[in-house]
Amino acid sequence: MIQKRTHPHTRARVIAANNILNALLMVISALATVGMLSVGFSIPQIFLSLGVLSAVVTAMLFLLLPEFGERFIAWLQLKGERRKG
């Protein structure tokens, strides 16, 4: 999506910024996991919190980006048609 939606002259900068943001979020998530373990969270509790966080982010995507929901519904329909055939 990033490559299709950005202007060709700024595309490299946008992709580089996205890579930096991804790296930063990976470090933050690793630190958060270490923090949760040090406080006494068990591994299943950490996975549960990740699942809840994923559900919240998915709900936000559906609300903020209508295209996301439309693409997801189209994907489900296509997947259902493939199973029938």
XYZ file of C-alpha atoms in Angstrom:
85
model
C 0.000 0.000 0.000
C 2.820 2.382 0.784
C 4.402 1.974 -2.632
C 1.125 2.550 -4.464
C -0.062 5.530 -2.423
C 3.071 7.654 -2.240
C 4.362 10.027 -4.857
C 7.335 8.547 -6.767
C 9.609 11.414 -5.685
C 9.023 10.779 -1.967
C 8.502 7.019 -2.039
C 12.031 6.107 -0.876
C 11.809 8.458 2.105
C 8.402 7.140 3.107
C 9.604 3.530 2.938
C 12.732 4.424 4.936
C 10.614 6.157 7.578
C 8.356 3.110 7.733
C 11.386 0.853 8.267
C 12.639 3.075 11.086
C 9.211 3.093 12.702
C 8.988 -0.708 12.440
C 12.406 -1.109 14.073
C 11.459 1.285 16.861
C 8.220 -0.562 17.538
C 10.070 -3.905 17.640
C 12.416 -2.533 20.298
C 9.484 -1.113 22.274
C 7.628 -4.419 22.112
C 10.719 -6.326 23.268
C 11.154 -3.943 26.197
C 7.454 -4.230 27.046
C 7.732 -8.022 27.033
C 10.777 -7.914 29.314
C 8.877 -5.542 31.588
C 5.839 -7.809 31.691
C 8.020 -10.823 32.513
C 9.836 -8.935 35.272
C 6.529 -7.877 36.848
C 5.402 -11.494 36.951
C 3.312 -12.047 33.833
C 3.347 -15.610 32.580
C 3.923 -16.471 28.922
C 0.212 -17.292 28.369
C -0.737 -13.932 29.904
C 1.643 -12.156 27.537
C 0.116 -13.967 24.555
C -3.367 -13.078 25.818
C -2.416 -9.409 26.083
C -0.989 -9.518 22.544
C -4.221 -11.064 21.281
C -6.327 -8.384 22.965
C -4.049 -5.664 21.602
C -4.326 -7.149 18.095
C -8.125 -7.188 18.369
C -8.159 -3.532 19.449
C -5.888 -2.483 16.574
C -8.005 -4.454 14.095
C -11.173 -2.769 15.367
C -9.500 0.625 15.010
C -8.516 -0.205 11.421
C -12.099 -1.144 10.586
C -13.354 2.143 12.065
C -10.686 4.495 10.720
C -10.069 2.951 7.299
C -13.267 1.798 5.565
C -11.155 0.418 2.714
C -9.594 -2.078 5.138
C -12.995 -3.558 5.933
C -14.022 -3.658 2.297
C -10.827 -5.462 1.305
C -11.244 -7.928 4.161
C -14.821 -8.742 3.128
C -13.721 -9.167 -0.492
C -10.936 -11.490 0.667
C -13.404 -13.578 2.688
C -15.750 -13.840 -0.294
C -12.931 -14.878 -2.599
C -11.701 -17.458 -0.112
C -15.237 -18.863 0.204
C -15.592 -19.147 -3.570
C -12.294 -21.019 -3.819
C -13.470 -23.596 -1.285
C -16.727 -24.173 -3.172
C -15.043 -24.735 -6.518
